[in-house]
Short mmCIF file of C-alpha atoms and ligand atoms in Angstrom, two decimals:
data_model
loop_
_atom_site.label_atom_id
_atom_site.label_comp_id
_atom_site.label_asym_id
_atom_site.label_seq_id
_atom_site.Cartn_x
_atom_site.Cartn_y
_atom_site.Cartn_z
CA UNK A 12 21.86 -14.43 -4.31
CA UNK A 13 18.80 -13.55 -6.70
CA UNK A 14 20.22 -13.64 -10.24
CA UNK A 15 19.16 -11.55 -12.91
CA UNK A 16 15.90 -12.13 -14.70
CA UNK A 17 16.43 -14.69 -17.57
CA UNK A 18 15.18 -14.62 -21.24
CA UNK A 19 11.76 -15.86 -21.23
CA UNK A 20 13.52 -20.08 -21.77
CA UNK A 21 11.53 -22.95 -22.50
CA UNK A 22 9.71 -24.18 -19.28
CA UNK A 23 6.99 -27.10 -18.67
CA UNK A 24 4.04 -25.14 -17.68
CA UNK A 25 4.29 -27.37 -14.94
CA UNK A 26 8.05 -26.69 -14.04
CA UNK A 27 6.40 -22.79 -13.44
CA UNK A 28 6.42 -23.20 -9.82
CA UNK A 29 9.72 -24.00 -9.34
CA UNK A 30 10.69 -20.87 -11.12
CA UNK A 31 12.75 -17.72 -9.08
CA UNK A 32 11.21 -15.06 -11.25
CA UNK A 33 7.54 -14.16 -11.60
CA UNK A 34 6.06 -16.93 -13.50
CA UNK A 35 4.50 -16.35 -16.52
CA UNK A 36 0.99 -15.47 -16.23
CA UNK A 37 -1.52 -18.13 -17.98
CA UNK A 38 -3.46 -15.74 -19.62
CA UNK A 39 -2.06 -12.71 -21.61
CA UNK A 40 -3.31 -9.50 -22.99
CA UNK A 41 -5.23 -6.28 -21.77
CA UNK A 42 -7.60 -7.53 -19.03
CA UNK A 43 -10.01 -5.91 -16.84
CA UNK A 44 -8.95 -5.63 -13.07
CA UNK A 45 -11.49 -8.38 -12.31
CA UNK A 46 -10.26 -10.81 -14.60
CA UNK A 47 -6.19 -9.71 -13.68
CA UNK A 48 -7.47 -10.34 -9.92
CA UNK A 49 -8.84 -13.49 -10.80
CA UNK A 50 -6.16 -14.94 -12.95
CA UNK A 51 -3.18 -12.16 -13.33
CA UNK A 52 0.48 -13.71 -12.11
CA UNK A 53 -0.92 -17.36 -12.38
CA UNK A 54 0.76 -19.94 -14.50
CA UNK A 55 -1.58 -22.73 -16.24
CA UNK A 56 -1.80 -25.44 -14.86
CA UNK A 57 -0.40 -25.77 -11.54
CA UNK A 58 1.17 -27.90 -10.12
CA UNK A 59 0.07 -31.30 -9.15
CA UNK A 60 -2.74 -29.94 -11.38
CA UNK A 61 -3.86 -27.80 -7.92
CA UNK A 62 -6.52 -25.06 -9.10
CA UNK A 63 -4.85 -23.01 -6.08
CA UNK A 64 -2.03 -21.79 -5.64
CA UNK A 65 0.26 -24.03 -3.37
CA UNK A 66 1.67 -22.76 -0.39
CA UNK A 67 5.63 -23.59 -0.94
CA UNK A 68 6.48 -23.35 2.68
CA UNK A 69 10.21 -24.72 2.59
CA UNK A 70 13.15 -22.26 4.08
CA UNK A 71 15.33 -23.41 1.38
CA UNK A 72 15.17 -25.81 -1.77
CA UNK A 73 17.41 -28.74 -2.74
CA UNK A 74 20.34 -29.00 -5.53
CA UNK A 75 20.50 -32.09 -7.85
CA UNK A 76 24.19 -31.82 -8.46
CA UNK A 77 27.04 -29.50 -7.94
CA UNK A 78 26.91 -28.51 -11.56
CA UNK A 79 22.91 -27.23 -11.04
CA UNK A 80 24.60 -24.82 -8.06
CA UNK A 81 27.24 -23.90 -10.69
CA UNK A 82 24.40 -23.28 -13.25
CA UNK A 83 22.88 -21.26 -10.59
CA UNK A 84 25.18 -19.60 -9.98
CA UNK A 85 25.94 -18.20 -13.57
CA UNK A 86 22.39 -17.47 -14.35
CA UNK A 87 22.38 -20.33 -16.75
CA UNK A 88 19.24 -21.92 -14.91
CA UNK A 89 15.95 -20.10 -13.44
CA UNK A 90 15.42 -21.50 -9.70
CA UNK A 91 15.58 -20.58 -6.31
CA UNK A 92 17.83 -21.14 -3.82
CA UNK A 93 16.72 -19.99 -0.29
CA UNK A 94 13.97 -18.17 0.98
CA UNK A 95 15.64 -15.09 1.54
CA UNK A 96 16.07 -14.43 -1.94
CA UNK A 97 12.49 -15.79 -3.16
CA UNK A 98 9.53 -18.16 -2.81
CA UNK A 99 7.00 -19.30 -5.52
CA UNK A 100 4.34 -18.78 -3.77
CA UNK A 101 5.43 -15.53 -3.11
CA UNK A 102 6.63 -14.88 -6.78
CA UNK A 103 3.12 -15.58 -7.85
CA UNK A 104 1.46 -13.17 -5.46
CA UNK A 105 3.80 -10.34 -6.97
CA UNK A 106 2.93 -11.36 -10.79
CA UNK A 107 -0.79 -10.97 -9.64
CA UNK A 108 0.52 -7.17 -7.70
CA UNK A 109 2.29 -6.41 -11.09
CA UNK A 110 -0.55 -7.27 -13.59
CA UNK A 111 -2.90 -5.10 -11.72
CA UNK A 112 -0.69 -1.94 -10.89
CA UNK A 113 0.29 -2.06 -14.54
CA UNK A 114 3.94 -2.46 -13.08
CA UNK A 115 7.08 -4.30 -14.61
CA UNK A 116 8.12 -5.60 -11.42
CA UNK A 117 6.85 -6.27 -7.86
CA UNK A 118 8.93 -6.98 -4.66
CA UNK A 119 7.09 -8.27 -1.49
CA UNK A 120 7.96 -7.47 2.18
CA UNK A 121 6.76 -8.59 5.18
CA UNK A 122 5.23 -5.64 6.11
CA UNK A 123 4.38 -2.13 4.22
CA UNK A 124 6.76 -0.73 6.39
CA UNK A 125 9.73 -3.20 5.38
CA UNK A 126 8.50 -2.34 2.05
CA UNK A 127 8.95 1.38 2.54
CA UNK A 128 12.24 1.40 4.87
CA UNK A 129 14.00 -0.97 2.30
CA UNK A 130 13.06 1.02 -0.61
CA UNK A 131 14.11 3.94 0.93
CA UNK A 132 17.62 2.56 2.31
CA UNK A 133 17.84 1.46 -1.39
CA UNK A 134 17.41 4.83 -2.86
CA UNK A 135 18.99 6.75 -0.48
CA UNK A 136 22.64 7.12 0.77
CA UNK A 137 25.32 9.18 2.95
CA UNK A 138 25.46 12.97 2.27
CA UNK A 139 21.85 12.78 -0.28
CA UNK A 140 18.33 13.97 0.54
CA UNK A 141 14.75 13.68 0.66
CA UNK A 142 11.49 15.52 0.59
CA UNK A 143 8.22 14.09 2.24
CA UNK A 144 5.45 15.51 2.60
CA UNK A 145 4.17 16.71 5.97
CA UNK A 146 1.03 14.15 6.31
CA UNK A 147 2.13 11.05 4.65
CA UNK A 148 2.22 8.19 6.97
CA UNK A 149 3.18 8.59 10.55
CA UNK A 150 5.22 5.40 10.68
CA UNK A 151 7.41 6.61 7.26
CA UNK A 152 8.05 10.24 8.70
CA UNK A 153 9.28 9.06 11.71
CA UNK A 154 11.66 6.35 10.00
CA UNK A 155 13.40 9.43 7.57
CA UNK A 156 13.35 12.03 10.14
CA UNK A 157 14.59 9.73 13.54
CA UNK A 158 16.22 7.24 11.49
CA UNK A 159 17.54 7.95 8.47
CA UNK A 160 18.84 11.10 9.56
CA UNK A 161 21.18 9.86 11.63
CA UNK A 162 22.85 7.72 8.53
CA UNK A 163 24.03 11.51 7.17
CA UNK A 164 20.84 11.87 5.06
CA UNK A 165 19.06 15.17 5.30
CA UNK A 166 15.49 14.88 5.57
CA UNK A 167 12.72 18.28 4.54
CA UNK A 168 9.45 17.93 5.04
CA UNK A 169 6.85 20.39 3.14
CA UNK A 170 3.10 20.57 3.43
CA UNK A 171 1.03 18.35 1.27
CA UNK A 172 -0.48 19.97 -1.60
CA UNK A 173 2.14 23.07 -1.55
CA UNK A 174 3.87 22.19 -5.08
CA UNK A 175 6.21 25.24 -4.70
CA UNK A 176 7.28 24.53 -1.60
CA UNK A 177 8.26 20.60 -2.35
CA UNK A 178 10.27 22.00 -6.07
CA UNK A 179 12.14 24.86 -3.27
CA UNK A 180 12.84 22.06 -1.14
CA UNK A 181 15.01 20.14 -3.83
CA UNK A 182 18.24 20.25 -3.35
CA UNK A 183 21.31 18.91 -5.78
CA UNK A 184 21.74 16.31 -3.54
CA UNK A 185 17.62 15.38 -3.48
CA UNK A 186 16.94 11.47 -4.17
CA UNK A 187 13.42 11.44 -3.66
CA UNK A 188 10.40 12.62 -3.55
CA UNK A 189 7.66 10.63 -1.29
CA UNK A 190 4.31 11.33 -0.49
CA UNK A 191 1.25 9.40 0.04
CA UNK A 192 -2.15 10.01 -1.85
CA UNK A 193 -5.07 9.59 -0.76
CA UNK A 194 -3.55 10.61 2.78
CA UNK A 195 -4.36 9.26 6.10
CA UNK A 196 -6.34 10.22 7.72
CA UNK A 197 -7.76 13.03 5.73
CA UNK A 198 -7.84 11.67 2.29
CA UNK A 199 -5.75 14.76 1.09
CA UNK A 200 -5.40 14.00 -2.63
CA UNK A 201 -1.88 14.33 -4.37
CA UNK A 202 -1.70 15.45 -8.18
CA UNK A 203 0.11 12.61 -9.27
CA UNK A 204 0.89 14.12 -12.37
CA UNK A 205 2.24 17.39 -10.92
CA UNK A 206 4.26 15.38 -8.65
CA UNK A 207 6.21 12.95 -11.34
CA UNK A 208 6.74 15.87 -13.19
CA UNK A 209 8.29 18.34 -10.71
CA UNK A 210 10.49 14.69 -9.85
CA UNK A 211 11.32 14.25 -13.77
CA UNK A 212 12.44 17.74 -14.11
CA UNK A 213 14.81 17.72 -11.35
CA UNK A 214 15.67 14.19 -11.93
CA UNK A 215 14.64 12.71 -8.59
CA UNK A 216 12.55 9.63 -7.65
CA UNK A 217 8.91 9.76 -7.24
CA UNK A 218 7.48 7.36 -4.53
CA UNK A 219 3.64 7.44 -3.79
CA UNK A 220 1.90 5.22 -0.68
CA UNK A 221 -1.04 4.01 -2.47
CA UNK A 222 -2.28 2.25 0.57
CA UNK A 223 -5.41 3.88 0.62
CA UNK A 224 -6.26 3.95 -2.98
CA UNK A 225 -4.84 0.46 -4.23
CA UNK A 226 -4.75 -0.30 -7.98
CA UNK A 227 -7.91 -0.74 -8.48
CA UNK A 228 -8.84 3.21 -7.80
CA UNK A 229 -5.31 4.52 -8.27
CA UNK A 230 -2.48 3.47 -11.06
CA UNK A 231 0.27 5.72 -10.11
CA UNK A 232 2.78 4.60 -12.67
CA UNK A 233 0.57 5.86 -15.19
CA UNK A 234 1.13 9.45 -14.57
CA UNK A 235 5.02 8.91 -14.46
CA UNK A 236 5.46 8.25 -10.59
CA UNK A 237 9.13 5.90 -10.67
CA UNK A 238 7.58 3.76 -7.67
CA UNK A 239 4.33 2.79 -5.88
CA UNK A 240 4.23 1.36 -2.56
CA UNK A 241 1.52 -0.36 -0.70
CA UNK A 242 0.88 -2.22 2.72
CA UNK A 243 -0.88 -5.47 1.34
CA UNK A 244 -2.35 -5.86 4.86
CA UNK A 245 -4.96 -3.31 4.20
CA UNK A 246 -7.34 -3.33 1.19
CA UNK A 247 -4.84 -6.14 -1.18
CA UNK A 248 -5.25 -8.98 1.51
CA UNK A 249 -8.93 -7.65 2.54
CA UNK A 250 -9.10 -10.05 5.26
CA UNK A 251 -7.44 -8.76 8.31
CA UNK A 252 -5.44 -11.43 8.38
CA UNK A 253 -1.90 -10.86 6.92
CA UNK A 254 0.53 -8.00 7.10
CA UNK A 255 2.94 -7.38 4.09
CA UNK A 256 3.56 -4.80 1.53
CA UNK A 257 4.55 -4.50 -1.76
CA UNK A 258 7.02 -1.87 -3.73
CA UNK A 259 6.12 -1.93 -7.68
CA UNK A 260 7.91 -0.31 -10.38
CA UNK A 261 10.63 -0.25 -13.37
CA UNK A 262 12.75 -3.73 -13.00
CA UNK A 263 16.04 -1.75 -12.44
CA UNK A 264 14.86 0.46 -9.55
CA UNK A 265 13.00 -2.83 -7.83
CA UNK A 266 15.87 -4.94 -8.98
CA UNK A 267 18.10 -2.39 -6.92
CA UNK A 268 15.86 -2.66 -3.74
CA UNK A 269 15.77 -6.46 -4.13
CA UNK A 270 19.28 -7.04 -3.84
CA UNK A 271 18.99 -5.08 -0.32
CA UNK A 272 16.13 -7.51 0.23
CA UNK A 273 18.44 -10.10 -0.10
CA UNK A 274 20.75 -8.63 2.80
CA UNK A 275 18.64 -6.96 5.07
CA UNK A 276 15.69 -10.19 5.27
CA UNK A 277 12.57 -8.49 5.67
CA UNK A 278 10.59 -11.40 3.70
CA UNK A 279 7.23 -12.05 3.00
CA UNK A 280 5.77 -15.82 4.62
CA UNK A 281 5.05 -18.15 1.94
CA UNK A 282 1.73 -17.94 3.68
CA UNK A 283 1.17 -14.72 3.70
CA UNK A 284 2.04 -14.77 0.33
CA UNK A 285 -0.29 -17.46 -0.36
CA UNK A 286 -3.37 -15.50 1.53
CA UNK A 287 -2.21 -12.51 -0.38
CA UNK A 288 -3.09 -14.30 -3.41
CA UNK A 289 -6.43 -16.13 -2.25
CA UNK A 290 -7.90 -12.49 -0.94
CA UNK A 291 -6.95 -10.86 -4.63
CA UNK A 292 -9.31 -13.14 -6.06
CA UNK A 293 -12.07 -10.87 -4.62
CA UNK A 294 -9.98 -7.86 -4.93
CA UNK A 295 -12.44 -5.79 -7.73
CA UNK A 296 -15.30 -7.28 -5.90
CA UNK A 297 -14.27 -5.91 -2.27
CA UNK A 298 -12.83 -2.68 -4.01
CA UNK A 299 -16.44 -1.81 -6.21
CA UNK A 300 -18.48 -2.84 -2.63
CA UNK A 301 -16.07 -0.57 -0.52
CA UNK A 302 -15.75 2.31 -2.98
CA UNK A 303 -19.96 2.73 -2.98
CA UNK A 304 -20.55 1.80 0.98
CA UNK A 305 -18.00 4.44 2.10
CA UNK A 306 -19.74 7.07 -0.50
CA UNK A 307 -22.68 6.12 0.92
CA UNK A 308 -21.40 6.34 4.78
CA UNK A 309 -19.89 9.78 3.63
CA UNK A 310 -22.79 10.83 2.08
CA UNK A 311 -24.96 10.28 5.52
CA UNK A 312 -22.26 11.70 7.40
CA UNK A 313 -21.95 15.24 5.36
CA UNK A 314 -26.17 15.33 6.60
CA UNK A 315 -25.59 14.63 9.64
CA UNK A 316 -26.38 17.71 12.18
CA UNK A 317 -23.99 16.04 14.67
CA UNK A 318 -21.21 15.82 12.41
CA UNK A 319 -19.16 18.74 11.91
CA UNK A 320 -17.05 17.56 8.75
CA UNK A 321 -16.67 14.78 6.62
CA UNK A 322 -13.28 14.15 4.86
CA UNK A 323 -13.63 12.06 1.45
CA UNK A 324 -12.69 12.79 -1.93
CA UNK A 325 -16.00 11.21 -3.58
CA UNK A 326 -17.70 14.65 -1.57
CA UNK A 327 -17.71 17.25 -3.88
CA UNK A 328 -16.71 19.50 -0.73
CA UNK A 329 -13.29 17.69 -1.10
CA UNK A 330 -11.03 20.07 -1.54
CA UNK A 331 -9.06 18.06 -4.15
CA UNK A 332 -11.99 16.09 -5.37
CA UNK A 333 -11.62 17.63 -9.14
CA UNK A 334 -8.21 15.98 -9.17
CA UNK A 335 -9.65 12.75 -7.36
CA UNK A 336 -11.68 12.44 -10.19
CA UNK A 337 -9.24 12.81 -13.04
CA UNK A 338 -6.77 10.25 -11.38
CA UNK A 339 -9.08 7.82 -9.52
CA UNK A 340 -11.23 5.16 -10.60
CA UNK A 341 -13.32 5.20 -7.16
CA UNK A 342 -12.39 6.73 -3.32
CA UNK A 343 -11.59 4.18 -1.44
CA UNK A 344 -13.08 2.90 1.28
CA UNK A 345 -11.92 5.12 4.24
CA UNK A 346 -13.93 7.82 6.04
CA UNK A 347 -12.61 10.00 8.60
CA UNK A 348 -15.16 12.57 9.65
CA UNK A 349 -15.07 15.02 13.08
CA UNK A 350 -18.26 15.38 15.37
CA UNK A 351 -19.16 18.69 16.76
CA UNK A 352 -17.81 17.86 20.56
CA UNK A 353 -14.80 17.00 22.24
CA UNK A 354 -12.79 13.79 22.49
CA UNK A 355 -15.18 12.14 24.89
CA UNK A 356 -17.60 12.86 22.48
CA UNK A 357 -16.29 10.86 19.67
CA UNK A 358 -15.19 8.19 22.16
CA UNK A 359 -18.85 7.71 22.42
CA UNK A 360 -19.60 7.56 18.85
CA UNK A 361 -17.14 5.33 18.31
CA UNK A 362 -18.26 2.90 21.84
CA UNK A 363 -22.13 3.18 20.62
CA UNK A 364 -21.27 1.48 16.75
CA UNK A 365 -22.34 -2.20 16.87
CA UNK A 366 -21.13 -3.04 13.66
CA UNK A 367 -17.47 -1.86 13.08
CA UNK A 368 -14.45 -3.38 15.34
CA UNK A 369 -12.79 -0.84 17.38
CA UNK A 370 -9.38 -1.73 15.60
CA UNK A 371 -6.15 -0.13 14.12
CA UNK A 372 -5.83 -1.07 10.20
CA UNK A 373 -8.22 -0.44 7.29
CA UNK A 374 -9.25 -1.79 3.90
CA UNK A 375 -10.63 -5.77 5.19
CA UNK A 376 -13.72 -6.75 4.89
CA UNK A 377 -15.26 -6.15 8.49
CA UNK A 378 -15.61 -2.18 9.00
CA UNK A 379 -13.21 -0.98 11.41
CA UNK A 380 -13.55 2.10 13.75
CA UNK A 381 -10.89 4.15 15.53
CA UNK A 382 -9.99 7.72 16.76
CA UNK A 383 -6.83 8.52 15.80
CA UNK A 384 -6.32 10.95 18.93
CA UNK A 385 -6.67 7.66 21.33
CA UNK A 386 -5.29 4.98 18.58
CA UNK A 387 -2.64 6.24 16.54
CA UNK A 388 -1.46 9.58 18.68
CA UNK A 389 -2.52 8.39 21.97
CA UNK A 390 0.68 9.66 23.32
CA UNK A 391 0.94 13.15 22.43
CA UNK A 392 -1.22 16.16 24.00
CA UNK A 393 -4.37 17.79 22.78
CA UNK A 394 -1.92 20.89 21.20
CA UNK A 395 0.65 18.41 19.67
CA UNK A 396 -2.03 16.37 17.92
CA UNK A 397 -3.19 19.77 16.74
CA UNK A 398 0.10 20.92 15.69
CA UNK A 399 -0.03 18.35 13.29
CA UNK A 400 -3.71 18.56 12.19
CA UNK A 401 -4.83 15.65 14.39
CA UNK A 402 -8.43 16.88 16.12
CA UNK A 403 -9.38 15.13 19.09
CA UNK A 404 -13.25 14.73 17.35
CA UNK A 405 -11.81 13.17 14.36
CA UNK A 406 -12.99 9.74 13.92
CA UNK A 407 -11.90 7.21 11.00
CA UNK A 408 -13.81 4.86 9.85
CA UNK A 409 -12.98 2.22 7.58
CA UNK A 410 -15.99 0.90 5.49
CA UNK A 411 -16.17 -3.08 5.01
CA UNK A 412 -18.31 -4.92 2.61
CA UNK A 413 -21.32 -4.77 5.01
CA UNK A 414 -24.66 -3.73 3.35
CA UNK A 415 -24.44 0.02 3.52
CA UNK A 416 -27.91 0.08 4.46
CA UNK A 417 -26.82 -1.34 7.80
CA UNK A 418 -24.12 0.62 8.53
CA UNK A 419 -25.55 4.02 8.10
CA UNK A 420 -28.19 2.50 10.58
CA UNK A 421 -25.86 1.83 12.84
CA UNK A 422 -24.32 5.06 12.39
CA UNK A 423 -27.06 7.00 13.16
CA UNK A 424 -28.17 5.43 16.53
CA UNK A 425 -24.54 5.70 17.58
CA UNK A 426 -24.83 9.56 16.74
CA UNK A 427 -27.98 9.24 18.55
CA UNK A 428 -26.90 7.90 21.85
CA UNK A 429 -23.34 9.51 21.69
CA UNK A 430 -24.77 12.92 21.46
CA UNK A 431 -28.38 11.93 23.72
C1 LIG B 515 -0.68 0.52 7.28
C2 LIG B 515 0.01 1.49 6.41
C3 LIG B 515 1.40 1.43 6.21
C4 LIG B 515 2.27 0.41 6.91
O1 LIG B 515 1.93 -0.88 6.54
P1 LIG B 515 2.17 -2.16 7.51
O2 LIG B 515 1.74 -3.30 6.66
O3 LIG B 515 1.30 -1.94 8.71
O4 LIG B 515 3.61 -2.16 7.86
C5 LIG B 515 1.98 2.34 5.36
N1 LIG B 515 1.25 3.29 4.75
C6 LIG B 515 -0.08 3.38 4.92
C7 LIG B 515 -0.82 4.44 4.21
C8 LIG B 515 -0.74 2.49 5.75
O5 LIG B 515 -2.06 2.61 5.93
#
């Protein structure tokens, strides 16, 4: 089992790798988010002398003697043990997470969804409850209110953005508060600092999906949320071509959901751990090129005549974009905007765009298209998508590191033969 965290003990630099914990980062102090991206959560040297990261892809790693297990064992030595409880490679990646969300401790998952369920099965037990809030992600909703509930754990769900109604909802017996901000697929903006503090005075966790924002826009901890969350497979791999997620936070509440970790399996791949870290290196770069393309794609949009709205908080027609821009750095790099016409109508838009992949996901570097009426809701009606704010125009686009140029050119002869 993972032990607890030992007291920074004298270590080869080159012995780093072979460390449990997060190994020490090689270079220290305040550092920009480029530089953290760059170099955060990586010892100095490596390795075999590697510049990259190795991949450590074992399932379990090897004892010398009996009396190393006992060590172990008693916390008296910092190693690993099997992969449940911990790869380097994977240790590194979550140094890198931690550097950049400003956050004592990271814990990766295999997905942002084993992220999310764990932490919540951590926090959470028999006869407690929890408040989300009504348009935080589909996926998360639908594991507290179909599956969690049955475990004896109430579950209340209040709109997003009505602060009354989430401090009515809590309850003695709250846990935690979760929400998402931005939101998909609207970018509805939480006030994170509203939020911790309604949580702090009524002594309940805070948990924020920062998906959409990432620590480059968006430092949740900073305004006193207990615990951020994020599916690394969007914007913090980049590449479209790993899933995990990360949970980030104070060392006792991740310590808590690592031990659960350790039982319930759902690992990150040395691999994916490995990508993880290999994308970051761009991470500021992508971030910077996808926060100005989408303002530039929203921008075009919010002119269009065949567009009826545009939802992103970099518009000052956001409704929340005043408290976008006290807690953001940038908006992210998700559109979702609704063309005057019905769902065929959007279908078109979204068949006519050359550029963008007709995919689910968001946040890589090739621009992605979808309408969440066909891909994410495809199986309710027209009414129950509306029920819960889903319009069949609605179409979400997530910007890539494209020239913008090009993609507004491509959005506008899509608008042009859609609507033709
Ligand atoms: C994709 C996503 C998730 C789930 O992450 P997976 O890596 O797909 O499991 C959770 N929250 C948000 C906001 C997402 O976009």
């Amino acid at each position: 089992m993972p032990r607890r965290r030992r007291q920074d003990k004298d270590v080869e630099p080159g012995e780093r790798m072979a460390a449990s914990e997060p190994a020490e980062p090689g270079l220290r102090g305040p550092l920009g988010p480029s530089t953290t991206a760059v170099h955060g959560g990586e010892p100095r040297p490596k390795p075999a002398h590697s510049l990259a990261t190795p991949i450590v892809q074992t399932a379990t790693y090897s004892f010398a003697n009996t009396q190393e297990l006992i060590d172990h064992f008693e916390g008296k030595i910092d190693r690993v043990e099997y992969g449940r409880y911990g790869n380097p490679t994977q240790r590194i990646a979550e140094a890198k997470l931690a550097a950049l969300e400003g956050a004592d401790d990271c814990l990766l998952f295999a997905s942002g969804m084993a992220a999310m369920t764990t932490a919540l099965f951590a926090i959470l037990s028999r006869g407690t409850h929890v408040v989300v809030t009504d348009d935080s992600y589909r996926r998360t909703r639908q594991f507290l209110n179909q599956t969690v509930s049955r475990f004896g754990i109430e579950v209340s769900t209040v709109p997003a953005g009505d602060y009354d109604a989430l401090e009515d909802a809590i309850r003695p017996t709250t846990r935690a508060l979760v929400s998402e901000s931005p939101t998909n697929p609207y970018n509805r903006i939480m006030d994170l600092a509203r939020f911790a503090e309604i949580g702090r005075r009524h002594r309940v966790k805070t948990v924020i999906d920062g998906t959409f924002a990432t620590p480059y826009n968006q430092r949740p901890l900073e305004f006193g949320i207990d615990l951020v969350m994020h599916s690394a497979t969007k914007f913090l791999g980049g590449h479209n071509d790993l899933l995990a997620g990360a949970v980030l936070g104070s060392r006792e509440l991740v310590d808590g959901i690592r031990s659960l970790q350790a039982v319930s399996g759902a690992v990150v791949d040395p691999f994916a751990a490995y990508l993880l870290v290999r994308g970051l290196k761009t991470f500021a770069l992508r971030m910077e090129r996808q926060n100005a393309n989408a303002q530039a794609v929203a921008e075009f949009l919010a002119g269009h005549p065949r567009v009826e709205a545009v939802h992103y908080a970099g518009l000052p027609s956001h409704p929340q974009h005043e408290i976008a821009k006290k807690q953001m750095r940038g908006y992210g790099g998700v559109v979702s905007f609704e063309v005057r016409g019905d769902l065929a109508a959007a279908s078109r838009v979204v068949d006519a765009c050359r550029i963008p992949y007709i995919a689910s996901s968001l946040g890589g570097v090739e621009s992605l298209i979808e309408q969440p009426a066909i891909m994410s809701f495809y199986e309710l009606t027209t009414e129950e998508r509306l029920a819960i704010g889903i319009k069949d125009s609605l179409i979400r686009y997530s910007v890539g590191i494209e020239d913008a140029d090009d993609l507004i050119a491509d959005l506008a002869q899509a608008l042009d033969k859609a609507f033709a």
